[in-house]
Amino acid sequence: MRINKGLAMLELKVQGFGLNPTLLWDDELAILIDTGMPGQLEQIQLAMSEVGVSFDKLKAVILTHQDLDHIGSLPEILNQSNNDIEVYAHVFDKPYIEGTLPLIKTDPNRMSKEEWASLPEQMQFLYKNPPKSKVHKTLEGGQQLSYCGGIQVIFTPGHAPGHISLYLKQSKTLVAGDAMVVVDGVLRGPIQQTTLDMKTAIDSLEKFLDLDIETVICYHGGLCKINEKKQLEDLLVK
């Protein structure tokens, strides 16, 4: 789905659920923000083609955090591309993405026997053999990237230790990652069941109030137009 000049939200499907990576591009390159689950490379390529962007144009991937549904297809993307794609992530999540440490939420050693037994075999295999890739450049809150009209990195921990959101200056769009979700077209705060530190995650939302945001892209739920700042302020419930 094209949102603005050089900006699209990709709509991926996995087992009935929707995932929404963001695609940025200009005359020189394309950047993908998050990569879906393992096995979704073809969906990503098709979605890029539908908005008129060649997969060969992809030069960088930015990961909002370490979760499996965000890093999943990254190894396939890197293997398939003819480019030397640069991978960006926050320094706190780098060791998890690279496989030095197990992914926090899908680490079998953190699960009870009952939780593990309840998982389908396919998910057990993924949890034991998560995707991993080198992070070429680490990010910190406040950092500015010059790509595609300017990208501001916002450190929004809580959902994950190294969770980041990204403000796209040219289109006044916030790529929220999992810091927020959209439910039936309404912006909501982080999902408690999948958020490691709910208080920190809510506190992180305050950083959005200083930004001039017209549109929010949530990885879960998709697009939400911001008509007034109160939509964000209402989420800051302690």
PDB file of C-alpha atoms in Angstrom, residues 18-170:
ATOM      1  CA  GLY A  18      -1.099  -9.549   9.198  1.00  0.00           C
ATOM      2  CA  LEU A  19       2.404  -8.094   9.483  1.00  0.00           C
ATOM      3  CA  ASN A  20       3.293  -4.653   8.143  1.00  0.00           C
ATOM      4  CA  PRO A  21       6.914  -3.919   7.237  1.00  0.00           C
ATOM      5  CA  THR A  22       7.634  -0.447   5.843  1.00  0.00           C
ATOM      6  CA  LEU A  23       9.380   0.265   2.544  1.00  0.00           C
ATOM      7  CA  LEU A  24      11.183   3.535   1.770  1.00  0.00           C
ATOM      8  CA  TRP A  25      12.795   4.437  -1.519  1.00  0.00           C
ATOM      9  CA  ASP A  26      14.209   7.225  -3.646  1.00  0.00           C
ATOM     10  CA  ASP A  27      16.038   7.350  -6.969  1.00  0.00           C
ATOM     11  CA  GLU A  28      19.126   5.670  -5.491  1.00  0.00           C
ATOM     12  CA  LEU A  29      17.978   2.911  -3.159  1.00  0.00           C
ATOM     13  CA  ALA A  30      15.253   1.210  -1.134  1.00  0.00           C
ATOM     14  CA  ILE A  31      15.155   0.495   2.609  1.00  0.00           C
ATOM     15  CA  LEU A  32      13.057  -2.163   4.323  1.00  0.00           C
ATOM     16  CA  ILE A  33      12.009  -1.735   7.944  1.00  0.00           C
ATOM     17  CA  ASP A  34      11.448  -5.229   9.449  1.00  0.00           C
ATOM     18  CA  THR A  35      11.274  -8.459   7.480  1.00  0.00           C
ATOM     19  CA  GLY A  36       8.340 -10.630   8.519  1.00  0.00           C
ATOM     20  CA  MET A  37       8.481 -14.260   9.580  1.00  0.00           C
ATOM     21  CA  PRO A  38      10.861 -16.848   8.129  1.00  0.00           C
ATOM     22  CA  GLY A  39       9.722 -17.930   4.676  1.00  0.00           C
ATOM     23  CA  GLN A  40       8.121 -14.635   3.643  1.00  0.00           C
ATOM     24  CA  LEU A  41      10.741 -13.513   1.120  1.00  0.00           C
ATOM     25  CA  GLU A  42       8.453 -14.128  -1.854  1.00  0.00           C
ATOM     26  CA  GLN A  43       5.642 -12.125  -0.221  1.00  0.00           C
ATOM     27  CA  ILE A  44       8.078  -9.266   0.370  1.00  0.00           C
ATOM     28  CA  GLN A  45       9.334  -9.336  -3.208  1.00  0.00           C
ATOM     29  CA  LEU A  46       5.771  -9.390  -4.566  1.00  0.00           C
ATOM     30  CA  ALA A  47       4.678  -6.530  -2.288  1.00  0.00           C
ATOM     31  CA  MET A  48       7.679  -4.464  -3.401  1.00  0.00           C
ATOM     32  CA  SER A  49       6.883  -5.178  -7.042  1.00  0.00           C
ATOM     33  CA  GLU A  50       3.256  -4.105  -6.537  1.00  0.00           C
ATOM     34  CA  VAL A  51       4.383  -0.610  -5.477  1.00  0.00           C
ATOM     35  CA  GLY A  52       6.869  -0.435  -8.353  1.00  0.00           C
ATOM     36  CA  VAL A  53      10.103  -1.052  -6.447  1.00  0.00           C
ATOM     37  CA  SER A  54      12.537  -3.711  -7.643  1.00  0.00           C
ATOM     38  CA  PHE A  55      14.010  -6.070  -5.047  1.00  0.00           C
ATOM     39  CA  ASP A  56      17.394  -5.289  -6.620  1.00  0.00           C
ATOM     40  CA  LYS A  57      17.050  -1.719  -5.355  1.00  0.00           C
ATOM     41  CA  LEU A  58      17.133  -2.823  -1.705  1.00  0.00           C
ATOM     42  CA  LYS A  59      20.323  -1.569  -0.038  1.00  0.00           C
ATOM     43  CA  ALA A  60      19.506  -1.507   3.678  1.00  0.00           C
ATOM     44  CA  VAL A  61      17.317  -3.205   6.294  1.00  0.00           C
ATOM     45  CA  ILE A  62      16.447  -1.554   9.599  1.00  0.00           C
ATOM     46  CA  LEU A  63      15.144  -3.815  12.375  1.00  0.00           C
ATOM     47  CA  THR A  64      12.952  -2.283  15.062  1.00  0.00           C
ATOM     48  CA  HIS A  65      13.822  -5.129  17.442  1.00  0.00           C
ATOM     49  CA  GLN A  66      14.794  -8.761  17.839  1.00  0.00           C
ATOM     50  CA  ASP A  67      11.434 -10.581  17.742  1.00  0.00           C
ATOM     51  CA  LEU A  68      11.070 -13.527  15.381  1.00  0.00           C
ATOM     52  CA  ASP A  69       8.301 -11.934  13.308  1.00  0.00           C
ATOM     53  CA  HIS A  70      10.524  -8.908  12.620  1.00  0.00           C
ATOM     54  CA  ILE A  71      13.854 -10.573  11.807  1.00  0.00           C
ATOM     55  CA  GLY A  72      12.428 -13.751  10.274  1.00  0.00           C
ATOM     56  CA  SER A  73      13.125 -13.350   6.559  1.00  0.00           C
ATOM     57  CA  LEU A  74      16.324 -11.343   6.928  1.00  0.00           C
ATOM     58  CA  PRO A  75      18.725 -14.237   6.168  1.00  0.00           C
ATOM     59  CA  GLU A  76      16.743 -15.066   3.015  1.00  0.00           C
ATOM     60  CA  ILE A  77      16.789 -11.426   1.911  1.00  0.00           C
ATOM     61  CA  LEU A  78      20.555 -11.229   2.363  1.00  0.00           C
ATOM     62  CA  ASN A  79      21.121 -14.524   0.545  1.00  0.00           C
ATOM     63  CA  GLN A  80      18.873 -13.623  -2.362  1.00  0.00           C
ATOM     64  CA  SER A  81      20.135 -10.081  -2.925  1.00  0.00           C
ATOM     65  CA  ASN A  82      22.979  -9.214  -5.264  1.00  0.00           C
ATOM     66  CA  ASN A  83      23.705  -6.129  -3.136  1.00  0.00           C
ATOM     67  CA  ASP A  84      25.753  -5.794   0.030  1.00  0.00           C
ATOM     68  CA  ILE A  85      22.728  -4.954   2.161  1.00  0.00           C
ATOM     69  CA  GLU A  86      23.535  -3.114   5.384  1.00  0.00           C
ATOM     70  CA  VAL A  87      21.588  -4.242   8.445  1.00  0.00           C
ATOM     71  CA  TYR A  88      20.802  -1.713  11.182  1.00  0.00           C
ATOM     72  CA  ALA A  89      19.504  -2.386  14.712  1.00  0.00           C
ATOM     73  CA  HIS A  90      19.817  -0.962  18.195  1.00  0.00           C
ATOM     74  CA  VAL A  91      23.004  -1.929  19.995  1.00  0.00           C
ATOM     75  CA  PHE A  92      21.035  -3.626  22.818  1.00  0.00           C
ATOM     76  CA  ASP A  93      19.354  -6.092  20.428  1.00  0.00           C
ATOM     77  CA  LYS A  94      22.397  -6.774  18.262  1.00  0.00           C
ATOM     78  CA  PRO A  95      23.608  -9.906  20.153  1.00  0.00           C
ATOM     79  CA  TYR A  96      20.155 -11.487  19.917  1.00  0.00           C
ATOM     80  CA  ILE A  97      19.812 -10.815  16.196  1.00  0.00           C
ATOM     81  CA  GLU A  98      23.302 -12.139  15.530  1.00  0.00           C
ATOM     82  CA  GLY A  99      22.633 -15.299  17.549  1.00  0.00           C
ATOM     83  CA  THR A 100      25.179 -14.641  20.295  1.00  0.00           C
ATOM     84  CA  LEU A 101      22.249 -14.697  22.740  1.00  0.00           C
ATOM     85  CA  PRO A 102      18.932 -16.545  22.278  1.00  0.00           C
ATOM     86  CA  LEU A 103      15.902 -14.460  21.310  1.00  0.00           C
ATOM     87  CA  ILE A 104      14.303 -13.502  24.612  1.00  0.00           C
ATOM     88  CA  LYS A 105      10.654 -14.328  23.900  1.00  0.00           C
ATOM     89  CA  THR A 106      11.220 -17.551  21.984  1.00  0.00           C
ATOM     90  CA  ASP A 107      14.039 -19.061  24.048  1.00  0.00           C
ATOM     91  CA  PRO A 108      13.029 -22.658  24.867  1.00  0.00           C
ATOM     92  CA  ASN A 109      15.001 -22.472  28.122  1.00  0.00           C
ATOM     93  CA  ARG A 110      12.722 -19.702  29.385  1.00  0.00           C
ATOM     94  CA  MET A 111       9.560 -21.757  28.793  1.00  0.00           C
ATOM     95  CA  SER A 112       7.790 -24.221  31.042  1.00  0.00           C
ATOM     96  CA  LYS A 113       7.427 -27.809  29.830  1.00  0.00           C
ATOM     97  CA  GLU A 114       3.720 -27.148  29.322  1.00  0.00           C
ATOM     98  CA  GLU A 115       4.332 -24.046  27.194  1.00  0.00           C
ATOM     99  CA  TRP A 116       6.869 -25.886  25.069  1.00  0.00           C
ATOM    100  CA  ALA A 117       4.653 -28.930  24.592  1.00  0.00           C
ATOM    101  CA  SER A 118       1.754 -26.735  23.443  1.00  0.00           C
ATOM    102  CA  LEU A 119       3.740 -25.385  20.467  1.00  0.00           C
ATOM    103  CA  PRO A 120       3.355 -26.943  17.003  1.00  0.00           C
ATOM    104  CA  GLU A 121       6.420 -28.824  15.762  1.00  0.00           C
ATOM    105  CA  GLN A 122       7.131 -26.145  13.163  1.00  0.00           C
ATOM    106  CA  MET A 123       7.295 -23.445  15.852  1.00  0.00           C
ATOM    107  CA  GLN A 124       9.454 -25.627  18.095  1.00  0.00           C
ATOM    108  CA  PHE A 125      11.892 -25.999  15.209  1.00  0.00           C
ATOM    109  CA  LEU A 126      11.949 -22.206  14.647  1.00  0.00           C
ATOM    110  CA  TYR A 127      12.451 -21.513  18.338  1.00  0.00           C
ATOM    111  CA  LYS A 128      15.371 -23.946  18.438  1.00  0.00           C
ATOM    112  CA  ASN A 129      16.802 -22.669  15.146  1.00  0.00           C
ATOM    113  CA  PRO A 130      15.985 -18.954  14.971  1.00  0.00           C
ATOM    114  CA  PRO A 131      17.150 -16.841  12.047  1.00  0.00           C
ATOM    115  CA  LYS A 132      20.330 -14.915  12.687  1.00  0.00           C
ATOM    116  CA  SER A 133      22.222 -12.310  10.720  1.00  0.00           C
ATOM    117  CA  LYS A 134      25.074  -9.904  11.179  1.00  0.00           C
ATOM    118  CA  VAL A 135      24.154  -6.373  12.251  1.00  0.00           C
ATOM    119  CA  HIS A 136      26.486  -4.110  10.317  1.00  0.00           C
ATOM    120  CA  LYS A 137      25.610  -0.815  12.010  1.00  0.00           C
ATOM    121  CA  THR A 138      24.177  -0.207  15.470  1.00  0.00           C
ATOM    122  CA  LEU A 139      21.706   2.568  16.238  1.00  0.00           C
ATOM    123  CA  GLU A 140      20.998   4.733  19.275  1.00  0.00           C
ATOM    124  CA  GLY A 141      18.148   7.040  20.202  1.00  0.00           C
ATOM    125  CA  GLY A 142      18.467  10.514  18.702  1.00  0.00           C
ATOM    126  CA  GLN A 143      20.557   9.313  15.774  1.00  0.00           C
ATOM    127  CA  GLN A 144      19.740  10.730  12.341  1.00  0.00           C
ATOM    128  CA  LEU A 145      20.021   8.737   9.131  1.00  0.00           C
ATOM    129  CA  SER A 146      20.200  10.672   5.875  1.00  0.00           C
ATOM    130  CA  TYR A 147      18.273   8.145   3.799  1.00  0.00           C
ATOM    131  CA  CYS A 148      15.083   9.104   1.937  1.00  0.00           C
ATOM    132  CA  GLY A 149      14.590  12.609   3.291  1.00  0.00           C
ATOM    133  CA  GLY A 150      15.843  11.858   6.797  1.00  0.00           C
ATOM    134  CA  ILE A 151      15.082   9.210   9.425  1.00  0.00           C
ATOM    135  CA  GLN A 152      15.163   9.952  13.153  1.00  0.00           C
ATOM    136  CA  VAL A 153      15.832   7.019  15.471  1.00  0.00           C
ATOM    137  CA  ILE A 154      13.717   6.974  18.628  1.00  0.00           C
ATOM    138  CA  PHE A 155      14.760   4.583  21.402  1.00  0.00           C
ATOM    139  CA  THR A 156      11.501   3.051  22.682  1.00  0.00           C
ATOM    140  CA  PRO A 157      12.421   0.181  25.019  1.00  0.00           C
ATOM    141  CA  GLY A 158       9.887  -1.883  26.905  1.00  0.00           C
ATOM    142  CA  HIS A 159       8.523  -4.268  24.303  1.00  0.00           C
ATOM    143  CA  ALA A 160      12.144  -5.368  23.865  1.00  0.00           C
ATOM    144  CA  PRO A 161      15.399  -4.031  25.378  1.00  0.00           C
ATOM    145  CA  GLY A 162      16.574  -2.557  22.084  1.00  0.00           C
ATOM    146  CA  HIS A 163      13.239  -1.577  20.563  1.00  0.00           C
ATOM    147  CA  ILE A 164      13.341   1.472  18.298  1.00  0.00           C
ATOM    148  CA  SER A 165      10.752   3.463  16.394  1.00  0.00           C
ATOM    149  CA  LEU A 166      11.569   5.602  13.369  1.00  0.00           C
ATOM    150  CA  TYR A 167      10.319   9.055  12.404  1.00  0.00           C
ATOM    151  CA  LEU A 168      10.319   9.716   8.670  1.00  0.00           C
ATOM    152  CA  LYS A 169      10.766  13.449   8.364  1.00  0.00           C
ATOM    153  CA  GLN A 170       9.745  13.902   4.742  1.00  0.00           C
TER     154      GLN A 170
END
